[in-house]
Tab-separated table of C-alpha atoms in Angstrom:
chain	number	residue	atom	x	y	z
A	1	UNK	CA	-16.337	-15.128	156.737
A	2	UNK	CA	-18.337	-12.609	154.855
A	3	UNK	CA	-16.258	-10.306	154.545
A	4	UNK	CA	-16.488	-6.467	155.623
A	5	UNK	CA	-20.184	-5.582	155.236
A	6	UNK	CA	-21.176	-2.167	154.512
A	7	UNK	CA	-24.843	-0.616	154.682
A	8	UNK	CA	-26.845	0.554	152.594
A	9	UNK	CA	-25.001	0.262	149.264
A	10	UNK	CA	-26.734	3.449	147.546
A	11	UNK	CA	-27.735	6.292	149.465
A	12	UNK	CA	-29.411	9.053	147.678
A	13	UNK	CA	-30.658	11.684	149.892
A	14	UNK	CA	-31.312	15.674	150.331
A	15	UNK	CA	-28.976	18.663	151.104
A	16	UNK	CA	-30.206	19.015	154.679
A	17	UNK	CA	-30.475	15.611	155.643
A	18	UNK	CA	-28.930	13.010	158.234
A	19	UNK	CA	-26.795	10.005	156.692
A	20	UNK	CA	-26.061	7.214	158.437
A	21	UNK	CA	-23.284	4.865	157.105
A	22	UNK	CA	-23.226	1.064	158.387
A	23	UNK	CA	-20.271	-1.346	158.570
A	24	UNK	CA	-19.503	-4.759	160.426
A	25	UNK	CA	-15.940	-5.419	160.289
A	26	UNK	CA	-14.452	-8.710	159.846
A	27	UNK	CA	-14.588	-10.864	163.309
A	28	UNK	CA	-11.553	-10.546	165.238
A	29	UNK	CA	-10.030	-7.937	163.334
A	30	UNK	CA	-9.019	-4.973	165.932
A	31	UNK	CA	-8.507	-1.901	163.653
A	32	UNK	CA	-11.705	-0.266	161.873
A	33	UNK	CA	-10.870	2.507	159.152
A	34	UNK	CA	-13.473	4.713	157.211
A	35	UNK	CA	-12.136	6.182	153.456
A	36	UNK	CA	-13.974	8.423	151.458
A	37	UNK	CA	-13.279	8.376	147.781
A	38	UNK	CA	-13.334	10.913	145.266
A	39	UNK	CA	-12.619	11.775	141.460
A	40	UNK	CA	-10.759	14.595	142.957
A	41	UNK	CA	-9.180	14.047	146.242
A	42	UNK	CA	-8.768	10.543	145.545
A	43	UNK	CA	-9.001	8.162	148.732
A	44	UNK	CA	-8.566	9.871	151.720
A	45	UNK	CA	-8.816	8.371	155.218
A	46	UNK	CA	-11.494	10.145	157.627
A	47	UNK	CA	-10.816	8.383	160.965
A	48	UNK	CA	-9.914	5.204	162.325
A	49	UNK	CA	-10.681	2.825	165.577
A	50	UNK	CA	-8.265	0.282	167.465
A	51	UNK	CA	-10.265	-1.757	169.945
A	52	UNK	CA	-13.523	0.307	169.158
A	53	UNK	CA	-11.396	3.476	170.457
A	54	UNK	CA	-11.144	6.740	168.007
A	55	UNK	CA	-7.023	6.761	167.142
A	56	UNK	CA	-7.105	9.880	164.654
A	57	UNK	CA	-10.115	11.432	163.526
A	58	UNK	CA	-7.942	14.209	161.436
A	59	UNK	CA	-9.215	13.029	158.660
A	60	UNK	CA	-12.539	14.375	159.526
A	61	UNK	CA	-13.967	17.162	156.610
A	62	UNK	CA	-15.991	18.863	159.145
A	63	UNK	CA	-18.139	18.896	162.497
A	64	UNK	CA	-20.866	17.524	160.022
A	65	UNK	CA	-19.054	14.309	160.323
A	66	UNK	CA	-19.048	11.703	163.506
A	67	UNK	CA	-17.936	8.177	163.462
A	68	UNK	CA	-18.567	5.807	166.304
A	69	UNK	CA	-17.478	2.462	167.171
A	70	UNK	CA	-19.721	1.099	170.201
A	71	UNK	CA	-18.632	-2.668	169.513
A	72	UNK	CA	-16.163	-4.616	167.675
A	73	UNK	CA	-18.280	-6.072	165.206
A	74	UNK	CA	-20.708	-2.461	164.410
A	75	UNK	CA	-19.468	0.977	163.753
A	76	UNK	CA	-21.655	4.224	161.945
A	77	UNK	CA	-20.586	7.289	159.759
A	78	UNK	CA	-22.934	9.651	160.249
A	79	UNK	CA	-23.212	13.168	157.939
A	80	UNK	CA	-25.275	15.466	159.576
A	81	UNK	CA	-26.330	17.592	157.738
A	82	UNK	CA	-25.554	16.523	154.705
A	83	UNK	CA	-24.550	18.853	151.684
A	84	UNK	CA	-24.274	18.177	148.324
A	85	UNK	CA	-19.938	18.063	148.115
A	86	UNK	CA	-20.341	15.176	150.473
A	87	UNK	CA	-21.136	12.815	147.792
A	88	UNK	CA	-18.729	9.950	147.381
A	89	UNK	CA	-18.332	6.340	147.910
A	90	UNK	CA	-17.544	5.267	151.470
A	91	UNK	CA	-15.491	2.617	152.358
A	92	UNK	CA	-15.120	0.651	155.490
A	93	UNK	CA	-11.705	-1.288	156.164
A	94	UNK	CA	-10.803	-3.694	159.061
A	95	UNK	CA	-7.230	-5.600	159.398
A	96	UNK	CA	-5.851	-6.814	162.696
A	97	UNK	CA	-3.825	-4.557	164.787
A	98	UNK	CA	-1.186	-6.692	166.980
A	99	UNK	CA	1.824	-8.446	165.120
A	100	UNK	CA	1.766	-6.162	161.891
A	101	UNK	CA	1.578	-5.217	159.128
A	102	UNK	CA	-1.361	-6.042	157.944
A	103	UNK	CA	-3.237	-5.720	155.003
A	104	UNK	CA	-6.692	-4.300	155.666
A	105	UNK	CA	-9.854	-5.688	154.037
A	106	UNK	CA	-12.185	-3.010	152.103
A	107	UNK	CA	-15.836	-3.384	152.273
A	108	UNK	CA	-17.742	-2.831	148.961
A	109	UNK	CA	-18.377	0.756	149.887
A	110	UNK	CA	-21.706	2.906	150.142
A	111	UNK	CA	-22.236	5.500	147.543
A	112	UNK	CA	-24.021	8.727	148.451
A	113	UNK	CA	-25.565	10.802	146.582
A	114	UNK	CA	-26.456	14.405	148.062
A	115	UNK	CA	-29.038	16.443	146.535
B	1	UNK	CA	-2.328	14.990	151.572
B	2	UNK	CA	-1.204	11.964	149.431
B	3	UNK	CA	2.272	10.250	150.776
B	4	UNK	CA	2.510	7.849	147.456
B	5	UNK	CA	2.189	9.277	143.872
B	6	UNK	CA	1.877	6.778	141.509
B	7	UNK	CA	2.593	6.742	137.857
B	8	UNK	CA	1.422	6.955	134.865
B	9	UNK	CA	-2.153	8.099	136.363
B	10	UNK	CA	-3.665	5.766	133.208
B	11	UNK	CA	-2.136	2.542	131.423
B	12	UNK	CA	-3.880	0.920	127.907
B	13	UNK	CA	-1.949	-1.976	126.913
B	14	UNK	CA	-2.822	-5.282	124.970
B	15	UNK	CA	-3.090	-8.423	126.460
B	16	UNK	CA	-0.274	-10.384	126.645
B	17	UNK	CA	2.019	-7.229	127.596
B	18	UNK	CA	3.632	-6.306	130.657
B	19	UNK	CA	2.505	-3.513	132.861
B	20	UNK	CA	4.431	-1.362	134.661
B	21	UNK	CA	3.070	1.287	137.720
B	22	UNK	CA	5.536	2.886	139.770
B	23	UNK	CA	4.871	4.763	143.127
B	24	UNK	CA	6.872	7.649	144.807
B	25	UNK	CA	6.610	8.446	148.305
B	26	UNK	CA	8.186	10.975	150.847
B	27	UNK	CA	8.888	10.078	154.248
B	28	UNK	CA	10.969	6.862	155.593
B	29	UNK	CA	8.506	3.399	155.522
B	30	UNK	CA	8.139	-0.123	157.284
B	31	UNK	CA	6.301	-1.558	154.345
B	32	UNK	CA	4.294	-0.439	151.793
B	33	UNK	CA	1.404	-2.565	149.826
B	34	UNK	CA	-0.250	-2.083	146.194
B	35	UNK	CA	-3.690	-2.721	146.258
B	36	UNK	CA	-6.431	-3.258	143.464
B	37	UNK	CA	-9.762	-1.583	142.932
B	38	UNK	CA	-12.224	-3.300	140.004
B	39	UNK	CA	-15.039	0.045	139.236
B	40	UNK	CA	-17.380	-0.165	141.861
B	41	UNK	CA	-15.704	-2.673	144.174
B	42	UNK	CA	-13.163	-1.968	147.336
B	43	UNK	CA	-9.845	-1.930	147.314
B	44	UNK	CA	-8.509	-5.815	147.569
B	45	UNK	CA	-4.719	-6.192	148.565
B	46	UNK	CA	-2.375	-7.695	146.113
B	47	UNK	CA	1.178	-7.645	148.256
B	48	UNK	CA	3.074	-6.261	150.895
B	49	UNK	CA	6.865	-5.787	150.996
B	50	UNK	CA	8.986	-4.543	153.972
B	51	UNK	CA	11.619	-1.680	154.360
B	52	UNK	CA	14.404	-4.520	154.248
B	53	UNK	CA	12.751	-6.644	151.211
B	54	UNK	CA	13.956	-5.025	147.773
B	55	UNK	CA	11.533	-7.770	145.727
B	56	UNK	CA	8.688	-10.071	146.049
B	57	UNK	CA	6.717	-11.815	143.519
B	58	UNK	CA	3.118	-13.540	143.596
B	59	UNK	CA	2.086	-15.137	140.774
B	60	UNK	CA	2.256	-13.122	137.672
B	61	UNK	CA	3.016	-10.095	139.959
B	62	UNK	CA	6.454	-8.830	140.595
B	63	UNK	CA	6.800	-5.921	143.534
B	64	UNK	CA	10.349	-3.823	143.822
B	65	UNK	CA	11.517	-1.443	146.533
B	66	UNK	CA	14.058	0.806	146.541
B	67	UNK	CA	14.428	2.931	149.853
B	68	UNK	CA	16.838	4.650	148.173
B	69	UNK	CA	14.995	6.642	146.051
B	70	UNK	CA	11.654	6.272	147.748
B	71	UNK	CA	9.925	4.519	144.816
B	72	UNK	CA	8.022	1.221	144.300
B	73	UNK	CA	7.034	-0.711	141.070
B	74	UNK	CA	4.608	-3.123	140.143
B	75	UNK	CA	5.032	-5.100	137.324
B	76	UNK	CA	2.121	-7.400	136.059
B	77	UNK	CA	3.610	-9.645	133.574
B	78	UNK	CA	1.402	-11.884	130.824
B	79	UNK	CA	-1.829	-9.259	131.343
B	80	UNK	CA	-5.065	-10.184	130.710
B	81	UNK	CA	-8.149	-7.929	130.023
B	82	UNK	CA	-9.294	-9.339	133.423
B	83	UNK	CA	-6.418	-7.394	135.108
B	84	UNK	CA	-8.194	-3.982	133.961
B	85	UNK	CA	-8.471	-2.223	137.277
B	86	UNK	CA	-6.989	0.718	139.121
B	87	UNK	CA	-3.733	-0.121	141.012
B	88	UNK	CA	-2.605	1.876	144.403
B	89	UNK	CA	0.005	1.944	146.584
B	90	UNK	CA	0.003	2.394	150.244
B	91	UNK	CA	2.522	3.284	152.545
B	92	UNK	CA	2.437	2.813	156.556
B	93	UNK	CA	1.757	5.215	159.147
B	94	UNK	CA	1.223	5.487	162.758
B	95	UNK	CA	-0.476	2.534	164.227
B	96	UNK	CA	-2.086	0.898	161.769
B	97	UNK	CA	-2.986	3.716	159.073
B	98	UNK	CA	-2.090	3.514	155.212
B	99	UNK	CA	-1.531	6.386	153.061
B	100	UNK	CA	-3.244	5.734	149.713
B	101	UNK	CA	-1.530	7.329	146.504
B	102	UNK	CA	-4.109	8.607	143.387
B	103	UNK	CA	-3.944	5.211	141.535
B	104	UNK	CA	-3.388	4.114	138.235
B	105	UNK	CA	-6.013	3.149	135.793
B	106	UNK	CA	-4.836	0.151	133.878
B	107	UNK	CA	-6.762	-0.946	130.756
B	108	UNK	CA	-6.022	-4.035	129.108
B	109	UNK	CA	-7.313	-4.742	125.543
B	110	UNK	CA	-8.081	-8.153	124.748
């Protein structure tokens, strides 16, 4: 398997601007998890899916953020519109829901840049 | 807000030496997991131990729990420079969520 694949690795883009964040979890895992990651608030969870279905989205900074999940092997993070204190790095996690615990697997992460 | 606190935020040791990170947390936990982050990569998990475990070991990596006192250590023993990475713990929430603490950045000298 390929592992968790996140899209596109860099983003650099404008205050102002939609960003859309990519990730294919790992097949057959059941549990999808987005992170953002910060110098200052560290690694913070935004929102996370169990068979493609929103759990908690508390995580969520603001309205400017939506997450959907609309099969089990594609979900997006979309920023919209973006603002500058939005830049980060991204991650994507999957793990396997039924029979835990389980560890979760981390994609590489997207960072954005926001101009 | 951050349920495990680990500590010391930043580790330089030589190679060869031990390292140890601890983690605090605050609320009663099924299991909690350290995790390792190389700069620029995602997190990749190292071990899991349950509420009922108070030790585990992999390899050159030795894991304590004490419910007690709500605090977790990881001990790498022999380092290597290759080991340089940040180290976090993560406790267990509802379903299957994990509460990341801040890390600690460990540096090993070669």
């Amino acid at each position: 398997d390929a592992g968790v694949i996140q899209s596109p690795r860099h983003e650099v883009t404008e205050m102002g601007q939609e960003v859309t964040l990519r990730c294919k979890p790992i097949s057959g895992h059941n549990s999808l998890f987005w992170y953002r990651q910060t110098m200052m608030r560290g690694l913070e969870l935004l929102i996370y899916f169990n068979n493609n279905v929103p759990i908690d989205d508390s995580g969520m900074p603001e309205d400017r953020f939506s997450a959907k999940m609309p099969n089990a092997s594609f979900s997006t993070l979309k920023i919209q519109p973006s603002e500058p204190r939005d830049s980060a790095v991204y991650f994507c996690a999957s793990s396997l829901q039924a029979g835990g615990p389980h560890e979760q697997y981390f994609g590489p992460g997207t960072r954005l840049t926001v101009t | 807000s951050q349920q495990g606190e680990e500590d010391p935020q930043a580790l330089s040791i030589q190679e060869g030496e031990n390292a140890t990170m601890n983690c605090s947390y605050k609320t009663s936990i099924n299991n909690l997991q350290w995790y390792r982050q190389n700069s620029g990569r995602g997190l990749v998990h190292l071990i899991l131990i349950r509420s009922n475990e108070r030790e585990k070991h992999s390899g050159r990596l030795r894991v304590t729990l004490d419910t007690s006192k709500k605090s977790s250590s990881l001990l790498i023993t022999a380092s290597r420079a290759a080991d340089t990475a940040s180290y976090f713990c993560a406790t267990d929430g509802a379903g299957n969520m994990l509460t990341f603490g801040g890390g600690t950045r460990l540096m090993v000298k070669p």
